Short mmCIF file of C-alpha atoms in Angstrom, two decimals:
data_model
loop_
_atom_site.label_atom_id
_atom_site.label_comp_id
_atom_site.label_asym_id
_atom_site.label_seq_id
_atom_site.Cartn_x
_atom_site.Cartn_y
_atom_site.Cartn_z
CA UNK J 1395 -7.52 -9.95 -18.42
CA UNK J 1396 -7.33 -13.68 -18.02
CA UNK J 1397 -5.10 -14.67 -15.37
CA UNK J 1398 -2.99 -17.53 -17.39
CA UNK J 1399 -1.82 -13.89 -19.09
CA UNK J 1400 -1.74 -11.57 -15.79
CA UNK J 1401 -0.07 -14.02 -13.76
CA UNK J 1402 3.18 -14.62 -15.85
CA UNK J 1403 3.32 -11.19 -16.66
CA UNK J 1404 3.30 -10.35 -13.28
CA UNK J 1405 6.13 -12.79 -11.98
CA UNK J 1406 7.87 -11.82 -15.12
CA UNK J 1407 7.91 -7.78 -14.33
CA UNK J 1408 8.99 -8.53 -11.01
CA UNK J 1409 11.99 -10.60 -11.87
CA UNK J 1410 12.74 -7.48 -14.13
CA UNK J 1411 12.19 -5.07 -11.57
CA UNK J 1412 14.22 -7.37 -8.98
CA UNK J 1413 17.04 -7.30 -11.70
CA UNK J 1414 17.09 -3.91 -12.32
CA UNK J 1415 17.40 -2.66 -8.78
CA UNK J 1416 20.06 -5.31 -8.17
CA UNK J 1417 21.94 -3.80 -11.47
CA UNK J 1418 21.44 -0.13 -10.18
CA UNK J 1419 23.13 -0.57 -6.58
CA UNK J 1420 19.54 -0.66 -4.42
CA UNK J 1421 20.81 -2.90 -2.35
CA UNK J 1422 23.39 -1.80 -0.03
CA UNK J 1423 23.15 -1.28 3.97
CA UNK J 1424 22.77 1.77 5.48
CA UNK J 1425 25.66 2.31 7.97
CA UNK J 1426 26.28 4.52 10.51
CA UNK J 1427 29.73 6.03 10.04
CA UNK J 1428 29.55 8.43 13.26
CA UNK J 1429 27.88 8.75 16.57
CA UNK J 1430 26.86 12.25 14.90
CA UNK J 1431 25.98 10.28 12.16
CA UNK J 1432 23.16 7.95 14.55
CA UNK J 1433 22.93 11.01 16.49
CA UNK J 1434 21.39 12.58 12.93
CA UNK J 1435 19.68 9.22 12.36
CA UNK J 1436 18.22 8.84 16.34
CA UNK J 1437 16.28 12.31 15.92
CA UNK J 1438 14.64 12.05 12.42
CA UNK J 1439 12.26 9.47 14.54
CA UNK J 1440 12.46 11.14 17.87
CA UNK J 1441 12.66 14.78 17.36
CA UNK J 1442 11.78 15.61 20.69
CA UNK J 1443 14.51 13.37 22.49
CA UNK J 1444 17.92 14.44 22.47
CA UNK J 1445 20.43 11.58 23.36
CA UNK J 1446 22.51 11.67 26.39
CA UNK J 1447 24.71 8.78 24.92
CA UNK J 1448 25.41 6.93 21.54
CA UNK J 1449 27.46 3.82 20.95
CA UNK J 1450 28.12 2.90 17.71
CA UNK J 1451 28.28 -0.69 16.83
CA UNK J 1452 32.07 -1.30 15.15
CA UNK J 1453 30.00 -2.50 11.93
CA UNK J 1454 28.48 0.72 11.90
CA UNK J 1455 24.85 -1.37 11.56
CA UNK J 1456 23.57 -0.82 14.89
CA UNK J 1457 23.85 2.00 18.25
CA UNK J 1458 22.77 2.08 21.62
CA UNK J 1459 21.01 5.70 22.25
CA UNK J 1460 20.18 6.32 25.47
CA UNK J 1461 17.45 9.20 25.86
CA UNK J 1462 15.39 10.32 28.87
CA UNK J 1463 12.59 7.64 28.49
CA UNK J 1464 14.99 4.81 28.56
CA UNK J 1465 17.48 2.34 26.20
CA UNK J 1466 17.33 2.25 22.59
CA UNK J 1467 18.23 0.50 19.54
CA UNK J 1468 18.83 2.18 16.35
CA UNK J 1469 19.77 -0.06 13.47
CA UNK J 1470 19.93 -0.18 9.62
CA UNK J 1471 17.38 -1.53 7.88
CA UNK J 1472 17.99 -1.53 4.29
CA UNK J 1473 19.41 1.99 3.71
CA UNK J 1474 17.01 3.56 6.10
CA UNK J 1475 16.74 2.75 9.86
CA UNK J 1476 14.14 1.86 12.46
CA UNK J 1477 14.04 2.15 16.37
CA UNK J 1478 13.32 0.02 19.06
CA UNK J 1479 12.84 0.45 23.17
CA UNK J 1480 14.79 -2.06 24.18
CA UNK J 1481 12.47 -2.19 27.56
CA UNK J 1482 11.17 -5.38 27.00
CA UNK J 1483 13.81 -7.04 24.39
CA UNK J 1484 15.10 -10.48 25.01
CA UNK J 1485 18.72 -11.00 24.71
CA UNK J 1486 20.37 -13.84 23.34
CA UNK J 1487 24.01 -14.10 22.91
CA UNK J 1488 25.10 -15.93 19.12
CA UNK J 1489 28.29 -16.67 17.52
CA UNK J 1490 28.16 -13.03 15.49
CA UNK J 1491 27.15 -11.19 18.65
CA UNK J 1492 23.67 -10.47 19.54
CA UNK J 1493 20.43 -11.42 18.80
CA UNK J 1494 17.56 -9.35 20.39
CA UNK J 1495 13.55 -10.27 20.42
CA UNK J 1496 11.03 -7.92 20.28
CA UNK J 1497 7.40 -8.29 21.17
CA UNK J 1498 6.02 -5.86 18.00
CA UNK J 1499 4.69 -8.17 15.42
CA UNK J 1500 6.28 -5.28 13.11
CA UNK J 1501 9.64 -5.43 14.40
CA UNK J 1502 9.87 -8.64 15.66
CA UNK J 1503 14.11 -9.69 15.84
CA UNK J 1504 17.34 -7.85 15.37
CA UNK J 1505 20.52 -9.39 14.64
CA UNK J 1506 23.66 -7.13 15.71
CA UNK J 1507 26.90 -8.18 14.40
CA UNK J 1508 28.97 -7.46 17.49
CA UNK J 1509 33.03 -7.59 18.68
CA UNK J 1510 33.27 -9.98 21.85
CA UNK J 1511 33.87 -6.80 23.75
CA UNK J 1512 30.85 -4.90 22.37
CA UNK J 1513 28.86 -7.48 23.03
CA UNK J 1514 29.83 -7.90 27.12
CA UNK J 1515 29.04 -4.14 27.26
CA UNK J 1516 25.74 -3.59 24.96
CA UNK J 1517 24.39 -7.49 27.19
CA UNK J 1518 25.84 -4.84 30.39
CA UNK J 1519 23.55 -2.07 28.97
CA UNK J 1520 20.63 -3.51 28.23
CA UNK J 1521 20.47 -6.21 31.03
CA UNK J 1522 20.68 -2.81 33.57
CA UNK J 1523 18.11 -0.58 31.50
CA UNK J 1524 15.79 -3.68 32.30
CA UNK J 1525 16.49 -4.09 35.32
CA UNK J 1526 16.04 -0.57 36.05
CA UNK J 1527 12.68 -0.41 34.09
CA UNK J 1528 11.61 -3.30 36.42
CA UNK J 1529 12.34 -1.46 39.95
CA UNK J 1530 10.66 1.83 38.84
CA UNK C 244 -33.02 -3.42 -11.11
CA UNK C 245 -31.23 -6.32 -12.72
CA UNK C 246 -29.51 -5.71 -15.89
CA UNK C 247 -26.00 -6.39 -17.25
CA UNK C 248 -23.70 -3.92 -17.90
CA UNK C 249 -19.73 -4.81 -18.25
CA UNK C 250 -16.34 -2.80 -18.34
CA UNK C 251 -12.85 -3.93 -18.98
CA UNK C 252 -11.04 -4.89 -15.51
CA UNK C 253 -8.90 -1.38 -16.05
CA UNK C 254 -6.56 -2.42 -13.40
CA UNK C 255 -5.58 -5.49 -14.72
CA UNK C 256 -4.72 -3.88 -18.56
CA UNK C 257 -2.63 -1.18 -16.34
CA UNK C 258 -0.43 -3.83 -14.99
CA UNK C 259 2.07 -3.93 -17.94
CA UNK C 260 2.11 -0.01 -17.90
CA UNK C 261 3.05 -0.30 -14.56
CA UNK C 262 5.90 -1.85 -14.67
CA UNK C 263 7.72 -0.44 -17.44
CA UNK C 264 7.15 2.78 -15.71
CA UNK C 265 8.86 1.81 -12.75
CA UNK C 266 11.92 0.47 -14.84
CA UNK C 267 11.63 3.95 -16.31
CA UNK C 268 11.74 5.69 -12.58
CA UNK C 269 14.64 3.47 -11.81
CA UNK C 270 16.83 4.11 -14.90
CA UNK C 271 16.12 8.17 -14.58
CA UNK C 272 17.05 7.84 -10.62
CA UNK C 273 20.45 5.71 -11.64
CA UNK C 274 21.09 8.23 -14.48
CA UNK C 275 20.11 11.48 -13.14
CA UNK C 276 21.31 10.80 -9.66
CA UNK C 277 18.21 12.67 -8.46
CA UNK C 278 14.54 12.57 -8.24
CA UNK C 279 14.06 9.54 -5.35
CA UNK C 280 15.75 6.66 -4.06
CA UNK C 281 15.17 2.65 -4.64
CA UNK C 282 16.01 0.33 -1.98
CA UNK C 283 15.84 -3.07 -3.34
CA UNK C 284 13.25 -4.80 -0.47
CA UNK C 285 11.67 -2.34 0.25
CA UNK C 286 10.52 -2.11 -3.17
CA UNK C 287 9.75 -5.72 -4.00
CA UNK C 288 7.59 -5.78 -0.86
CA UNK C 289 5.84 -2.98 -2.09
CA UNK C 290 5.09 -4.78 -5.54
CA UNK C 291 4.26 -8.20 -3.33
CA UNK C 292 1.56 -6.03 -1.39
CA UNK C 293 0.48 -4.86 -5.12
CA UNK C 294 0.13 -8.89 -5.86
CA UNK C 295 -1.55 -9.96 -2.52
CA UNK C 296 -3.89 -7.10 -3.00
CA UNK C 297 -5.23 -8.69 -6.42
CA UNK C 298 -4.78 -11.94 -4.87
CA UNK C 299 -7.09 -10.62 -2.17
CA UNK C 300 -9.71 -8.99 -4.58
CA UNK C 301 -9.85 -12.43 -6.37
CA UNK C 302 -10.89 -14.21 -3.16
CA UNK C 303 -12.99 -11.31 -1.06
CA UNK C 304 -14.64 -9.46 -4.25
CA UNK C 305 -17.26 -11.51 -4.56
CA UNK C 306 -18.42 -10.09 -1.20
CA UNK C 307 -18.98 -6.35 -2.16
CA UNK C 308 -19.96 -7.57 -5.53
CA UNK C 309 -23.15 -9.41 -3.92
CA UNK C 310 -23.35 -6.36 -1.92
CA UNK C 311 -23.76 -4.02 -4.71
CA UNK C 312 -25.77 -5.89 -6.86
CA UNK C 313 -28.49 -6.38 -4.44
CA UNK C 314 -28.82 -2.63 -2.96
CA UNK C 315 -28.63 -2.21 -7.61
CA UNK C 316 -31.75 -4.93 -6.90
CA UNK C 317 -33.37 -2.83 -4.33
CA UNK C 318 -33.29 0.72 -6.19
CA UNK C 319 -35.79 1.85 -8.56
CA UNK C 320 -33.83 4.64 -10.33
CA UNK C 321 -31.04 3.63 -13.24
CA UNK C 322 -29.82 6.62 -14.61
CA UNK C 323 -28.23 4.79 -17.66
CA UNK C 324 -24.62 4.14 -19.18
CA UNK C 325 -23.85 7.69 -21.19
CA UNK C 326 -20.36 9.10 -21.10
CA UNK C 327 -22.05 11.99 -19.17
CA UNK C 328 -23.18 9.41 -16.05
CA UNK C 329 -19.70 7.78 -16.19
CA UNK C 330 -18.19 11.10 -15.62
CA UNK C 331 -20.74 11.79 -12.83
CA UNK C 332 -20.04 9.10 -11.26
CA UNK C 333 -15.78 9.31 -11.48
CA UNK C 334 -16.14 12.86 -9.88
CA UNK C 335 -19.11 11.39 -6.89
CA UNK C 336 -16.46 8.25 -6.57
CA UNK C 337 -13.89 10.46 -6.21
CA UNK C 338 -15.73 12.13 -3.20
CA UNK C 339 -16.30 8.87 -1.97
CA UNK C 340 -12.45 7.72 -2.20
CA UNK C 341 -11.71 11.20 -0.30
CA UNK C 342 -14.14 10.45 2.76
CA UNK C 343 -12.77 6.82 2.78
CA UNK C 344 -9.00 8.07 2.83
CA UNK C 345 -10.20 10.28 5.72
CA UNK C 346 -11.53 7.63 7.54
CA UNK C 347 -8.71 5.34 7.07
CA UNK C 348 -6.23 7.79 8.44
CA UNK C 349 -8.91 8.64 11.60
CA UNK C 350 -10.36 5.72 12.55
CA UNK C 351 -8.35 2.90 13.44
CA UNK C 352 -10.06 -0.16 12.15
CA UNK C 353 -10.20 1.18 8.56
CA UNK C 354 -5.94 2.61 9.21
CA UNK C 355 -5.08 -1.28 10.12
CA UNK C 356 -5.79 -1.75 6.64
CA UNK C 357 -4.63 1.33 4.79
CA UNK C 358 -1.46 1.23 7.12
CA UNK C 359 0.16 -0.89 4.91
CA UNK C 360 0.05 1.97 2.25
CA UNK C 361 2.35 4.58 4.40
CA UNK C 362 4.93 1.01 5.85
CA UNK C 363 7.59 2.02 3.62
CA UNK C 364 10.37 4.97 4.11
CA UNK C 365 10.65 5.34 0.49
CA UNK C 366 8.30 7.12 -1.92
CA UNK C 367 8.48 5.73 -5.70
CA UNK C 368 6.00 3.82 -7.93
CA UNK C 369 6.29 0.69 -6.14
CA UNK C 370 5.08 2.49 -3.25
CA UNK C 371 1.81 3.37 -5.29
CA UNK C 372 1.41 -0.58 -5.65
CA UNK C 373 1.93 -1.57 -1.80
CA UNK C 374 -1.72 -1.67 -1.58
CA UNK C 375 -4.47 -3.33 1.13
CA UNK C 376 -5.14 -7.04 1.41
CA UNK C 377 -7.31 -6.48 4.48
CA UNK C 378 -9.59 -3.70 2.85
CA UNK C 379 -13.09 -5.91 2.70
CA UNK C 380 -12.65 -6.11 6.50
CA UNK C 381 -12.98 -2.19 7.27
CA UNK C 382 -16.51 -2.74 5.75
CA UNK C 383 -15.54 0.75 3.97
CA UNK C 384 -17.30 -0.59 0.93
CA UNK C 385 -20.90 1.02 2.33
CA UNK C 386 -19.67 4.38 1.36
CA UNK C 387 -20.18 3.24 -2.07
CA UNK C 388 -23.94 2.54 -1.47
CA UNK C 389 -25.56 5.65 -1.80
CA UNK C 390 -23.68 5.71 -5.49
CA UNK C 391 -25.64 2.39 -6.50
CA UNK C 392 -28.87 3.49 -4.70
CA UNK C 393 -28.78 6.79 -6.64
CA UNK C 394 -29.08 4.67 -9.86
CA UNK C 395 -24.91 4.02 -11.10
CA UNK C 396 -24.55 0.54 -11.90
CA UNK C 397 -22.48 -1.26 -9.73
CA UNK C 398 -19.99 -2.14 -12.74
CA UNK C 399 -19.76 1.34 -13.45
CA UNK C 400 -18.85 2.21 -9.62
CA UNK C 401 -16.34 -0.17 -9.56
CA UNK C 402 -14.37 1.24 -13.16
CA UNK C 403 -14.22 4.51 -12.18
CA UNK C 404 -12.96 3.31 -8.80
CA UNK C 405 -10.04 1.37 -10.82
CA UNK C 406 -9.64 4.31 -13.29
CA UNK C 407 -9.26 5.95 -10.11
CA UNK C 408 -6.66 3.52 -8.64
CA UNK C 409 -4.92 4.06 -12.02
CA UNK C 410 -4.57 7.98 -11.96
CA UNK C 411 -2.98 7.70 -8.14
CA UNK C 412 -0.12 5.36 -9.31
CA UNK C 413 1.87 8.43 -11.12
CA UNK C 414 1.25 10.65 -8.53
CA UNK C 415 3.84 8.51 -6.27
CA UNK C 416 7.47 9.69 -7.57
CA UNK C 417 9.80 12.80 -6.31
CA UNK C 418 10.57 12.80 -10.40
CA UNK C 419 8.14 15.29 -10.91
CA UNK C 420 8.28 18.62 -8.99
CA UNK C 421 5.97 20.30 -9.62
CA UNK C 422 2.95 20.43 -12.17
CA UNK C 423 1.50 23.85 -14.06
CA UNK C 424 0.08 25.64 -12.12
CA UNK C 425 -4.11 25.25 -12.95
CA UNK C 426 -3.32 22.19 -12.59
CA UNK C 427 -2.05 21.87 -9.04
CA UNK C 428 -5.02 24.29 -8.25
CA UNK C 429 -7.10 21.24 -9.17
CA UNK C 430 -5.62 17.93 -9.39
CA UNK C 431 -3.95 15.47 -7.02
CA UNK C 432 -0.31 15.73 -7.97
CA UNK C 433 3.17 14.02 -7.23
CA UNK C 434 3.74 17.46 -4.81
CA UNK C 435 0.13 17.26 -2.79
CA UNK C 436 0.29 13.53 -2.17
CA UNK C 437 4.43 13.65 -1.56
CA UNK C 438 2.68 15.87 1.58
CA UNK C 439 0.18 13.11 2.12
CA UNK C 440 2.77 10.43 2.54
CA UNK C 441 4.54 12.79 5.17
CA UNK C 442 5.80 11.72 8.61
CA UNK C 443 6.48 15.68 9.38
CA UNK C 444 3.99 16.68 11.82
CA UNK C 445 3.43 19.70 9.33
CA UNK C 446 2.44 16.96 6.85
CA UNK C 447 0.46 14.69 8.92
CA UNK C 448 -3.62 13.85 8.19
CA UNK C 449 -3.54 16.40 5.14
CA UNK C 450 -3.94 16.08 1.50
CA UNK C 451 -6.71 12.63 0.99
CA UNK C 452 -7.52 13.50 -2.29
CA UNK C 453 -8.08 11.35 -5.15
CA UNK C 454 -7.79 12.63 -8.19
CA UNK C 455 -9.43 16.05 -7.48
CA UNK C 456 -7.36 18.16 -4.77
CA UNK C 457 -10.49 20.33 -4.48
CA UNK C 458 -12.05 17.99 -1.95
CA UNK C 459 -9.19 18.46 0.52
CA UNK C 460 -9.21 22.38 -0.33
CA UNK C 461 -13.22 22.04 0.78
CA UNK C 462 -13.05 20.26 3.69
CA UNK C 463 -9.96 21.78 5.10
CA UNK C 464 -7.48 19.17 4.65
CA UNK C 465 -5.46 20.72 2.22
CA UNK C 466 -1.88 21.38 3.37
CA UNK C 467 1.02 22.90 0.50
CA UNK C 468 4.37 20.90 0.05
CA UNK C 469 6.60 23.61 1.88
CA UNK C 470 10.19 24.07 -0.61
CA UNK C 471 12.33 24.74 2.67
CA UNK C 472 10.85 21.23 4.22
CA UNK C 473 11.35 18.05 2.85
CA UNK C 474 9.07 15.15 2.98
CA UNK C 475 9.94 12.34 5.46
CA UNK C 476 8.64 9.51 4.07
CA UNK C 477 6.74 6.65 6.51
CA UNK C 478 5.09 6.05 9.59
CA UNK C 479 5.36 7.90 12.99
CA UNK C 480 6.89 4.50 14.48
CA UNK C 481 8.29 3.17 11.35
CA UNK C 482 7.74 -1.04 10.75
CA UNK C 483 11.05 -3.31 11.25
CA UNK C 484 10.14 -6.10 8.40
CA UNK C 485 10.16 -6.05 4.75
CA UNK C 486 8.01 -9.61 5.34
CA UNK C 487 4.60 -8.51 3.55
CA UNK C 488 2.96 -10.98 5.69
CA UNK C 489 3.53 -8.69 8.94
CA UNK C 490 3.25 -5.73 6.56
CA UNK C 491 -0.48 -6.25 5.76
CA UNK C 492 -1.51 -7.53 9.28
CA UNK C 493 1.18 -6.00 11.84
CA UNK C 494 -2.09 -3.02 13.00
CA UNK C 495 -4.72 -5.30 12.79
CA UNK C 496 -1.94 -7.61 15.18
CA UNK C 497 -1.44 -4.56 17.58
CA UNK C 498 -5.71 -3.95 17.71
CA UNK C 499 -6.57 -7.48 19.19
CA UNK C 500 -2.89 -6.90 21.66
CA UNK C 501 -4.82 -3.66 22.74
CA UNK C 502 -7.96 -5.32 23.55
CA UNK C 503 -6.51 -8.35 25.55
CA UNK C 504 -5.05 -5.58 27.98
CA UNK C 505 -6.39 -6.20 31.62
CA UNK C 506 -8.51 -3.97 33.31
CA UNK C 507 -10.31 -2.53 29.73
CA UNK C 508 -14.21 -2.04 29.74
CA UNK C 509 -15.82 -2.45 26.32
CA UNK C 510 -16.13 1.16 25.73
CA UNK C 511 -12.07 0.88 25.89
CA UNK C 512 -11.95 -1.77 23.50
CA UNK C 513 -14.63 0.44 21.07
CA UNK C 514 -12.63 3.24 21.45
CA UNK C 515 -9.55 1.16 20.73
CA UNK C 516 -10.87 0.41 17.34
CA UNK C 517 -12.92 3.72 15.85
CA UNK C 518 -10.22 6.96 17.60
CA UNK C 519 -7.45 8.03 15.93
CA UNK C 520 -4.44 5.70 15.48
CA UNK C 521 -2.22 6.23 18.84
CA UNK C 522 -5.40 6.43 21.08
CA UNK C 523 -4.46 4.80 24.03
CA UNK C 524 -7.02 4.29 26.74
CA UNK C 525 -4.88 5.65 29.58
CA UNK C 526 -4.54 9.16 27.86
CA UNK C 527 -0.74 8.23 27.07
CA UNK C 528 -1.41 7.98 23.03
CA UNK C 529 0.04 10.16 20.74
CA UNK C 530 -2.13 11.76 18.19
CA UNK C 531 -1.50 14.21 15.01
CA UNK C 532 -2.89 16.99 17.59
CA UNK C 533 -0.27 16.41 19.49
CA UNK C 534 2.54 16.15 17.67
CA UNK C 535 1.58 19.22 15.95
CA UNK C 536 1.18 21.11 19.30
CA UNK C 537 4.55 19.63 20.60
CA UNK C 538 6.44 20.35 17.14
CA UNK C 539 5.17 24.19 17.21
CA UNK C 540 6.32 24.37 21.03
CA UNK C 541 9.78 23.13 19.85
CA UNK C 542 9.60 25.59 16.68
CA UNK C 543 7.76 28.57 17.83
CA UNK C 544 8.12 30.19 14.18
CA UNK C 545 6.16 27.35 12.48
CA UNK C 546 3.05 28.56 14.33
CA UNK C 547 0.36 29.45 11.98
CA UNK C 548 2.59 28.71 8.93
CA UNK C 549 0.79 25.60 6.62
CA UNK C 550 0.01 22.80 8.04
CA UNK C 551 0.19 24.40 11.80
CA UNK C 552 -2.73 27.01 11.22
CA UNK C 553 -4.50 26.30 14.04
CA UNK C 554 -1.64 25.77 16.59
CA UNK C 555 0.01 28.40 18.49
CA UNK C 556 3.67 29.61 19.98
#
């Protein structure tokens, strides 16, 4: 097929398909109403690893799961969720809460949307989990 | 041998197809409330993979083109262009695309490419279409050499590859349960390849096929979809971007982070790119075997049941 006819078509059925999943509802966040909610979440990636402790972000976007290999991040990510070990994350404090920096190419920043409070204890979290990663 | 034969780019006249039958998919989801789930990025990164891989065949065919033509060049037999060859040579291709699927779950360097494939959580259409940009570098495309060096014409190799491509694209949808049964006994279907896009460790490194299931059912990779276990859709460590840029290259990325490690000797690095995916060189990797193993200690009645045959309590 010549391309001066693929091409269009092609930008064409995606603006369609783009439309159509904005008019059916396919674009809402996935939240986490519960910590037995995240808790639910946490083990369909880590079956093995049972949390010792959950803290749900306010927004419901984001926990802290603490498990026996260390600190993690569990967070929304369209209306399924992803993981990260928050071994090596970098920290930065912003205006909406937290912004944290991974080193995966694949998973490279999170943005948390945080309380002042929260974000004083998740910063308290994750700046000991490092620190204790560090000393063993 | 040097002469011209030409077929219709099938991909290409599939595109329109394509799309209307994901608006289809998406309507019957909205409507039915069942039968999969549409998450708005997730999907259009899917269909910008689908672009970026025709973008990519555009730019890189010409490569396995020149490579086909002259082993075509080199061979003395041509066995023709009769509806009989052509279907020949979809069934050998389709062997071929099953040994090349096995590989690019097994071997590393040829999963950095067909990674990309498994990136999403969601299984739908648009999944179907989230498709290599990278393939040309897994040098996969020597599989397809004995084909041409039997006497197919390298036109005719690469159509029933696309015809190919074409079947697999209805096959990715939860709409359809289940097909009759002769034909589940012999065809890829949305069920067997629902089990091949499985993060379950009952589900994972089964089901390569094609179009034919009977390849996996031969060489042992053949695991049912199991009614009382649903299919968890993605990747053991499931990607944080819906950026297709870091979609297509985030394993090729994480190959050339393993090999600047300190302290590796070039068998490391070798190893690094043909073991499994989750090899790691100081025995701390995680690999289908054992996740299996570790899923069966957890669930000591799985043992032996599909998927877990060889793994006991």
């Amino acid at each position: 097929m010549p391309l001066h006819i693929l091409a269009p078509m092609v930008v064409v059925g995606l603006i369609i398909a783009w439309g159509a999943m904005r008019f059916a509802g396919c674009s809402q966040d996935l939240r986490f109403t519960t910590v037995e909610d995240a808790r639910l979440h946490w083990l369909r990636h880590r079956p093995g690893a049972k949390p010792r402790d959950i803290i749900v972000a306010a927004d419901g976007r984001a926990a802290l799961v603490e498990v026996g290999s260390g600190l993690w991040l569990l967070r929304s990510f369209g209306i399924d969720s992803v993981i990260h070990h928050l071994g090596a994350a970098q920290v930065i404090t912003v205006k909406q809460g937290l912004t944290l920096t991974f080193p995966e190419y694949d998973d490279p920043k999170a943005r948390l949307t945080l309380t002042p409070k929260e974000c004083t204890i998740w910063q308290a979290r994750i700046n000991a989990h490092q620190q204790e990663t560090r000393n063993d | 041998m040097t002469d011209m034969l030409i077929y219709p780019k099938v991909t290409d006249y599939a595109v329109p197809f394509f799309i209307l039958l994901i608006l289809v998919e998406i309507a019957w989801i909205t409507f039915k409330k069942r039968g999969g789930r549409y998450e708005t990025r997730d999907a259009m990164t899917s269909l910008f993979m689908g672009v970026g891989s025709v973008v990519s065949g555009i730019l890189l065919g010409f490569i396995a083109w020149n490579c086909f033509t002259f082993l075509w060049w080199l061979t003395p037999i041509n066995l023709g262009a009769s509806v009989l060859v052509v279907v020949i040579c979809f069934v050998l291709d389709d062997l071929r695309y099953y040994w090349v699927h096995r590989f690019g779950h097994r071997v590393r360097w040829v999963w950095a490419s067909h990674v990309n494939h498994h990136s999403s959580q969601h299984y739908n259409l648009t999944t179907a279409l989230r498709q290599t940009w990278t393939g040309t570098f897994t040098l996969m495309m020597v599989v397809r050499a004995p084909l041409i060096l039997l006497g197919f014409h390298p036109a005719m190799v690469l159509f029933v590859g696309g015809v190919n491509l074409i079947y697999q694209f209805w096959i990715h949808t939860e709409a359809i349960d289940k097909m009759p049964r002769w034909f589940e006994a012999v065809m890829n279907t949305p069920s067997h390849h629902r089990v091949h896009h499985g993060r379950n460790p009952r589900y994972l490194d089964a089901n390569y096929a094609g179009v034919f299931i009977i390849w996996d059912k031969m060489f042992g990779t053949f695991v049912p979809e199991v009614q009382d276990e649903k299919v968890d859709y993605g990747l053991i460590h499931n990607i944080g971007t819906f950026n297709p840029i870091r979609v297509a290259f985030h394993e090729w990325v994480a190959i050339w982070r393993d090999w600047r490690q300190p302290g590796l000797t070039w068998k490391d690095r070798w190893n690094y790119a043909v073991k499994p995916p989750g090899w790691r060189h100081d025995g701390k990797g995680g690999s289908t075997e054992l996740l299996k193993r570790r899923h069966v200690a957890r669930n000591p009645e799985t043992a032996g049941t599909p998927g877990f045959e060889d793994y006991k309590a």
